[in-house]
Amino acid sequence: MGIAERKIEDANLLKAVAALTPDKIQQVVRSVTKGEAGARLAVYHETCMRCGMCAEACHFSLSHKGDPTYTPVGKMEQTMWRLLRTDGRVTPDEIYNMAQIAFTECNMCKRCVHFCPVGIDTGYIISLVRRICHLLGVVPMYILDTAHSHSATMNQMWVKEDEWIDSLMWQEDEARDEFPKLRIPLDKEGSDVLYSVIAPEPKFRTQLIYQAAAIMNQAGIDWTMPAGPGWDNSDMCMMTGNLEMMGRLKRAHYEMAQRLRVKRIVMGECGHAFRSVYDTGNRWLGFKDWPVPIVHSVEFFWELLTTGKIKIPQKFQKPVTIHDPCNITRGYGLMEKLREVVHMLCENVVEMTPNREHTICCCAGGGVINCGPPFKGTRVAGNKVKADVLAATGVEYVIAPCHNCHGGLEDIISHYKLGMHTKFIGDLIFELMEKPGAE
Ligand code: SF4
Ligand code: SF4
């Protein structure tokens, strides 16, 4: 079934394409294909042999066996390769179809790079299609709303500044019932660690802030959290192709850390936010090195556990499996450190197959989940293969150090009735650690 037959209605896609003209489309396409994109796009276009070996990589094509339109090369064929062949002379309706493919049928997980004999990065090609769609205003409504929230509030969830501070104070208050000496220090200059989170934490996963504060408290870390703009390290603008705003967000994050003169930033358990500092935002800003050192919480937890700052008297006994978030493992190489952390916490670890850099994507951390309810059916149907991989482990618990992965996995687990539960590493550490200061 082709993209035209599986068209899904989205309020903003419909509205935005109605305002397009062929001239406007061509002008924008050329600005990217002949301007921003440079030689890399031309090389990929000229070297792709249409061999189809990438079909075995993508969870969408693996879940829709025999449908070439879901393969990585099929998706490039229907989007960027067509734009290049026509020099951008396509209809508004075709742009709608391309937006649907780019935002909801590719999660930019880059698994296909490992299967392509010449290393073509379909995730990158799709990011360029998203960039064109952003410049044309053709972005699905739900994810566009989060990008607008970033522009208006510098966080993706429309959290007002006083709400952010109230949420931290609320969590500090709650945690002090259990740990009387615990504080969540705000804007403490010169701290060893600036702990930064993504906006869904104060919005609907506040227990993670509570747990992080308890872990910092037990480990005796000199830490702080930011009180003002720049506190949200997430980056939906990276996903929508709004690169200008992506750069503003990253700059605000670093400048906040520099203003506080912290020694380093520890980022919470999120994958896409980390990608936005090691892969995309840093490049857009032209940074050779980070202005302030940054580590992902997997690395930070590894330090706490290996130095004995956090002690685990008894490991988690029930069998668990590990989900490798694409953005921190395939993209950044934390797969072995993640395993060391999980093995320090859990007695019985059953590996998923495939794993590590060959991990099959949860279909969330590349922005597909953020396109919201209209496309949820596409997402879970396109991840039947992940459901099979999860079920084959036979375990009840999946450990995933990434917010979006939790969302994607929970939808797969629920849709395919797998009876599993997801856990963050912070959940496990909080549950298992020695708590001498607790009452
Ligand atoms: S495997 Fe690589 S060369 Fe072959 S069709 Fe896919 S992207 Fe093109
Ligand atoms: S979802 Fe992942 S594997 Fe599939 S085409 Fe996109 S980047 Fe490649």
XYZ file of C-alpha atoms and ligand atoms in Angstrom:
455
model
C 0.000 0.000 0.000
C 1.489 3.362 -0.992
C 1.612 6.488 1.114
C -1.370 8.042 -0.727
C -3.570 5.088 0.329
C -2.527 5.309 3.966
C -2.926 9.060 4.328
C -3.742 10.159 7.885
C -5.476 13.447 8.609
C -3.541 15.913 10.720
C -4.945 19.381 11.349
C -1.727 21.275 10.710
C -0.582 19.216 7.739
C -3.924 19.881 6.049
C -3.882 23.594 6.831
C -0.242 24.108 5.880
C -0.303 22.360 2.502
C -3.420 24.342 1.542
C -1.275 27.484 1.642
C 1.539 26.088 -0.547
C 2.260 26.888 -4.180
C 4.610 24.987 -6.513
C 6.938 28.003 -6.681
C 7.181 28.266 -2.906
C 7.887 24.539 -2.611
C 10.615 24.658 -5.233
C 12.265 27.691 -3.657
C 12.417 25.998 -0.228
C 13.554 22.630 -1.603
C 16.374 24.309 -3.520
C 17.420 26.295 -0.429
C 18.088 22.983 1.303
C 19.234 20.680 -1.499
C 21.460 23.260 -3.187
C 22.207 25.295 -0.059
C 22.297 23.949 3.476
C 22.770 20.276 2.667
C 26.084 20.415 0.860
C 28.040 17.543 -0.646
C 26.910 14.819 1.760
C 23.447 14.696 0.240
C 24.794 14.553 -3.311
C 27.196 11.732 -2.392
C 24.438 9.671 -0.779
C 22.143 10.257 -3.742
C 24.768 9.224 -6.251
C 26.013 6.174 -4.344
C 22.678 4.583 -3.386
C 22.473 1.478 -5.607
C 18.792 0.771 -4.817
C 20.025 -2.657 -3.694
C 17.465 -2.931 -0.889
C 19.826 -4.385 1.722
C 18.610 -1.749 4.169
C 15.140 -3.340 4.132
C 16.305 -5.844 6.758
C 17.271 -3.000 9.123
C 14.158 -0.955 9.586
C 11.525 -1.913 12.141
C 8.872 -0.468 9.817
C 9.833 -2.702 6.899
C 10.445 -5.698 9.177
C 6.962 -5.209 10.598
C 5.413 -4.796 7.109
C 7.159 -7.651 5.308
C 7.015 -7.364 1.545
C 5.978 -3.688 1.447
C 8.857 -1.779 -0.191
C 7.367 1.604 0.677
C 8.413 1.134 4.324
C 12.050 0.256 3.559
C 14.686 2.943 4.132
C 15.414 3.183 0.408
C 11.670 3.228 -0.304
C 11.251 6.160 2.042
C 14.138 8.053 0.444
C 12.734 7.237 -2.985
C 9.332 8.734 -2.107
C 10.836 11.849 -0.509
C 14.338 13.193 -1.064
C 15.229 11.254 -4.201
C 11.983 12.494 -5.794
C 12.693 16.064 -4.702
C 16.147 15.847 -6.275
C 14.865 14.269 -9.505
C 12.225 16.970 -9.947
C 14.399 19.827 -8.629
C 11.639 20.466 -6.078
C 8.815 20.698 -8.618
C 6.239 18.650 -6.687
C 2.639 19.290 -5.654
C 1.428 20.365 -2.196
C -0.250 16.975 -1.858
C 3.077 15.253 -2.411
C 4.612 17.422 0.303
C 1.850 16.199 2.649
C 2.816 12.603 1.856
C 6.499 13.348 2.309
C 5.830 14.957 5.688
C 3.837 11.923 6.775
C 6.707 9.637 5.805
C 9.444 11.811 7.301
C 7.746 12.532 10.619
C 5.807 9.345 11.262
C 7.395 6.475 9.300
C 11.066 7.046 10.082
C 12.339 7.604 13.597
C 15.825 8.643 12.431
C 17.227 5.750 14.506
C 20.056 5.075 12.013
C 19.915 1.281 12.306
C 19.899 1.142 8.509
C 23.378 2.710 8.317
C 24.761 -0.589 9.640
C 23.064 -2.584 6.880
C 23.937 -0.402 3.921
C 27.087 -1.545 2.065
C 28.029 2.059 1.345
C 26.955 3.512 4.691
C 24.052 5.670 3.566
C 22.437 7.385 6.529
C 18.711 7.401 5.859
C 18.107 9.105 9.213
C 20.134 12.066 7.981
C 18.286 12.168 4.654
C 14.969 12.103 6.482
C 16.143 14.902 8.779
C 16.653 17.016 5.640
C 13.131 16.198 4.474
C 11.860 17.289 7.889
C 13.899 20.492 7.529
C 12.193 21.233 4.200
C 8.808 20.495 5.750
C 9.579 22.822 8.664
C 10.552 25.636 6.295
C 7.240 25.087 4.493
C 5.318 24.987 7.802
C 4.195 21.419 7.092
C 4.739 19.763 10.473
C 2.282 17.499 12.350
C 0.277 19.435 14.903
C 1.318 17.729 18.134
C 5.057 17.940 17.631
C 4.702 21.461 16.247
C 3.015 22.441 19.505
C 6.037 21.238 21.504
C 8.372 23.180 19.209
C 6.227 26.289 19.705
C 6.400 25.745 23.447
C 10.199 25.742 23.199
C 10.049 29.065 21.310
C 7.684 30.695 23.783
C 8.895 29.275 27.102
C 12.267 27.626 26.392
C 10.777 24.299 27.467
C 8.658 21.826 25.526
C 5.689 21.526 27.909
C 4.533 25.117 28.402
C 5.859 25.003 31.994
C 5.944 28.536 33.422
C 9.009 29.639 35.364
C 7.206 29.709 38.729
C 5.691 26.266 38.040
C 9.152 24.836 37.443
C 10.491 26.214 40.729
C 7.303 25.151 42.565
C 7.714 21.603 41.235
C 11.283 21.416 42.519
C 10.297 22.817 45.921
C 7.392 20.396 46.077
C 9.684 17.443 45.391
C 12.209 18.704 47.924
C 9.449 18.985 50.499
C 8.181 15.471 49.786
C 11.667 13.983 49.891
C 12.535 15.672 53.184
C 9.906 13.523 54.888
C 12.114 10.560 54.005
C 15.538 12.268 54.005
C 15.418 15.168 56.502
C 18.722 16.737 55.370
C 17.918 16.620 51.652
C 17.942 19.846 49.653
C 17.460 20.596 45.963
C 19.885 23.529 45.689
C 18.802 26.029 43.037
C 21.295 28.089 41.036
C 24.152 27.243 43.405
C 27.227 28.750 41.778
C 30.392 26.709 41.448
C 28.716 23.319 42.081
C 30.421 20.136 40.935
C 27.281 18.977 39.129
C 24.448 20.755 37.407
C 21.638 18.238 37.078
C 19.358 18.917 34.134
C 16.163 17.196 33.088
C 13.586 17.325 30.328
C 10.272 19.154 30.693
C 8.090 16.025 31.014
C 9.704 15.447 34.440
C 8.118 18.418 36.256
C 4.991 17.913 34.162
C 4.181 14.259 34.780
C 7.173 12.253 36.024
C 8.036 14.252 39.140
C 9.041 11.097 41.010
C 12.202 11.077 38.895
C 13.225 14.454 40.360
C 12.516 13.102 43.839
C 14.632 10.024 43.151
C 17.493 11.996 41.614
C 17.551 14.290 44.653
C 17.630 11.260 46.959
C 20.508 9.711 44.970
C 22.505 12.994 44.985
C 21.832 13.309 48.701
C 22.978 9.778 49.502
C 26.062 10.061 47.303
C 27.051 13.368 48.932
C 27.280 15.209 45.599
C 27.829 18.968 45.500
C 25.038 19.675 43.036
C 22.502 22.182 41.847
C 19.519 22.502 39.536
C 18.882 25.567 37.382
C 16.103 27.931 38.395
C 15.668 29.777 35.112
C 15.381 29.309 31.332
C 17.710 26.678 29.939
C 16.661 24.119 32.557
C 14.896 21.919 29.962
C 17.533 20.051 27.972
C 15.041 18.425 25.575
C 14.872 19.515 21.958
C 11.776 18.922 19.890
C 13.020 21.575 17.452
C 15.824 19.195 16.480
C 13.059 16.746 15.531
C 10.919 19.192 13.572
C 13.777 20.655 11.562
C 13.611 24.040 13.295
C 17.362 24.210 13.544
C 17.509 27.895 14.416
C 15.436 27.270 17.533
C 17.403 24.091 18.281
C 20.541 26.240 18.404
C 18.897 28.780 20.711
C 17.899 26.011 23.111
C 21.355 24.485 23.253
C 22.988 27.865 23.667
C 20.630 28.709 26.541
C 21.462 25.410 28.219
C 25.224 25.921 28.033
C 25.043 29.605 28.945
C 23.007 28.792 32.027
C 25.693 26.281 33.097
C 28.464 28.777 32.352
C 26.704 31.496 34.333
C 26.547 29.140 37.320
C 30.227 28.175 36.808
C 29.426 24.496 37.388
C 32.135 21.923 36.737
C 29.921 19.730 34.572
C 26.351 18.992 33.503
C 24.748 15.628 34.256
C 21.795 14.992 31.976
C 18.896 12.855 33.167
C 17.743 9.640 31.521
C 16.803 10.965 28.102
C 18.187 9.914 24.726
C 17.111 12.552 22.224
C 18.180 15.393 24.546
C 21.642 13.871 24.697
C 21.741 13.563 20.899
C 20.940 17.251 20.718
C 24.176 18.069 22.572
C 26.591 15.506 21.110
C 25.372 15.307 17.506
C 23.189 18.118 16.272
C 22.942 21.218 18.476
C 26.706 21.336 19.013
C 27.345 21.136 15.253
C 24.761 23.787 14.457
C 26.434 26.111 16.957
C 29.862 25.258 15.521
C 31.249 23.980 18.818
C 34.325 21.800 18.464
C 34.124 20.913 22.154
C 31.388 21.381 24.711
C 31.678 24.731 26.497
C 30.866 22.849 29.715
C 31.529 19.086 30.045
C 28.368 16.985 29.835
C 27.729 13.383 30.805
C 24.632 11.246 30.444
C 23.213 9.818 33.654
C 24.246 6.302 32.582
C 27.859 7.498 32.869
C 27.141 9.338 36.110
C 25.416 6.343 37.716
C 28.349 4.158 36.633
C 30.684 6.515 38.517
C 28.509 6.510 41.651
C 28.323 2.715 41.707
C 31.962 1.951 40.880
C 33.348 4.484 43.385
C 31.074 3.183 46.146
C 29.312 6.524 46.583
C 26.111 4.544 46.133
C 26.026 1.080 47.670
C 23.648 -1.687 46.638
C 23.202 -4.172 49.503
C 21.081 -6.552 47.474
C 20.511 -6.659 43.727
C 17.130 -6.761 41.998
C 16.271 -10.447 41.827
C 13.654 -10.728 39.093
C 14.873 -11.231 35.497
C 15.260 -8.023 33.503
C 16.212 -7.120 29.975
C 18.009 -4.040 28.638
C 16.667 -1.780 25.918
C 19.471 0.147 24.207
C 18.188 3.642 23.375
C 19.460 4.435 19.857
C 20.476 7.965 20.788
C 22.874 6.989 23.570
C 24.079 3.571 22.381
C 24.115 3.329 18.564
C 24.668 7.087 18.387
C 27.080 7.593 21.283
C 28.511 4.236 22.359
C 27.241 3.833 25.922
C 26.152 0.211 25.388
C 28.842 -1.422 27.542
C 28.611 1.133 30.335
C 24.848 0.642 30.361
C 25.366 -3.115 30.790
C 27.891 -2.643 33.586
C 25.403 -0.434 35.436
C 22.539 -2.867 34.978
C 24.666 -5.836 36.069
C 25.706 -3.918 39.207
C 22.002 -3.538 40.006
C 20.376 -6.747 38.784
C 21.091 -10.406 39.441
C 19.489 -11.869 36.369
C 19.917 -10.040 33.057
C 18.522 -11.543 29.860
C 19.773 -9.869 26.690
C 17.395 -8.954 23.906
C 18.386 -10.109 20.442
C 19.446 -7.984 18.611
C 21.081 -5.589 21.039
C 23.743 -2.881 21.457
C 24.385 -1.009 18.158
C 21.942 -3.321 16.406
C 19.156 -2.492 18.829
C 15.728 -2.230 17.231
C 14.291 1.204 17.825
C 11.331 1.790 20.184
C 9.979 4.189 17.531
C 9.815 7.111 19.911
C 13.090 8.976 20.461
C 13.288 10.331 16.916
C 10.086 12.329 17.199
C 7.533 9.847 15.853
C 5.841 9.485 19.259
C 5.638 13.270 19.551
C 3.435 13.438 16.443
C 0.679 12.332 18.747
C -2.492 10.265 18.646
C -3.282 10.502 14.896
C -0.160 8.477 14.155
C -0.078 6.110 17.127
C -1.532 3.243 15.091
C 1.214 3.618 12.460
C 3.835 3.626 15.180
C 2.761 0.481 17.017
C 1.968 -1.421 13.803
C 5.428 -0.441 12.572
C 6.970 -1.975 15.661
C 5.527 -5.478 15.711
C 9.107 -6.680 15.352
C 10.099 -4.979 18.611
C 7.163 -6.624 20.360
C 8.466 -10.008 19.137
C 11.968 -9.200 20.411
C 10.623 -8.167 23.815
C 8.385 -11.220 24.116
C 11.262 -13.568 23.265
C 13.167 -12.497 26.409
C 10.443 -13.974 28.615
C 11.089 -11.368 31.328
C 8.742 -8.970 33.058
C 10.996 -5.905 33.380
C 12.608 -3.779 30.664
C 15.251 -1.291 31.724
C 15.508 1.743 29.472
C 17.463 4.891 30.373
C 15.396 7.177 28.139
C 12.048 8.925 28.533
C 10.887 8.572 24.957
C 11.873 4.909 24.914
C 9.644 4.392 27.938
C 6.746 5.954 26.062
C 7.380 3.883 22.947
C 7.944 0.636 24.848
C 4.890 1.140 27.058
C 2.707 1.544 23.961
C 4.180 -1.603 22.386
C 3.773 -3.563 25.626
C 0.189 -2.443 26.012
C -0.829 -2.904 22.345
C 0.682 -6.374 22.012
C -0.377 -7.375 25.548
C 3.130 -8.360 26.635
C 2.499 -7.948 30.380
C 5.876 -6.234 30.906
C 6.921 -3.155 32.894
C 9.525 -0.506 32.156
C 12.046 0.864 34.622
C 14.541 3.708 34.589
C 17.967 3.076 36.095
C 17.123 5.799 38.629
C 14.054 3.759 39.676
C 16.271 0.770 40.421
C 19.014 2.705 42.200
C 16.478 4.491 44.370
C 14.743 1.225 45.192
C 17.918 -0.746 45.955
C 20.458 1.700 47.394
C 21.571 1.817 51.000
C 19.748 4.770 52.594
C 21.500 5.523 55.885
C 20.073 9.084 56.024
C 16.479 7.968 55.559
C 13.820 8.044 58.288
S 21.312 -0.507 1.422
Fe 22.231 1.510 0.995
S 22.737 1.453 -1.205
Fe 21.280 -0.241 -0.828
S 19.251 0.653 -1.229
Fe 19.614 0.886 0.973
S 20.507 2.941 1.160
Fe 20.682 2.389 -1.027
S 13.370 4.217 11.222
Fe 15.569 3.840 11.540
S 16.037 1.989 10.345
Fe 14.058 2.805 9.586
S 14.619 4.128 7.863
Fe 14.482 5.422 9.652
S 16.586 5.524 10.419
Fe 16.501 3.770 9.032
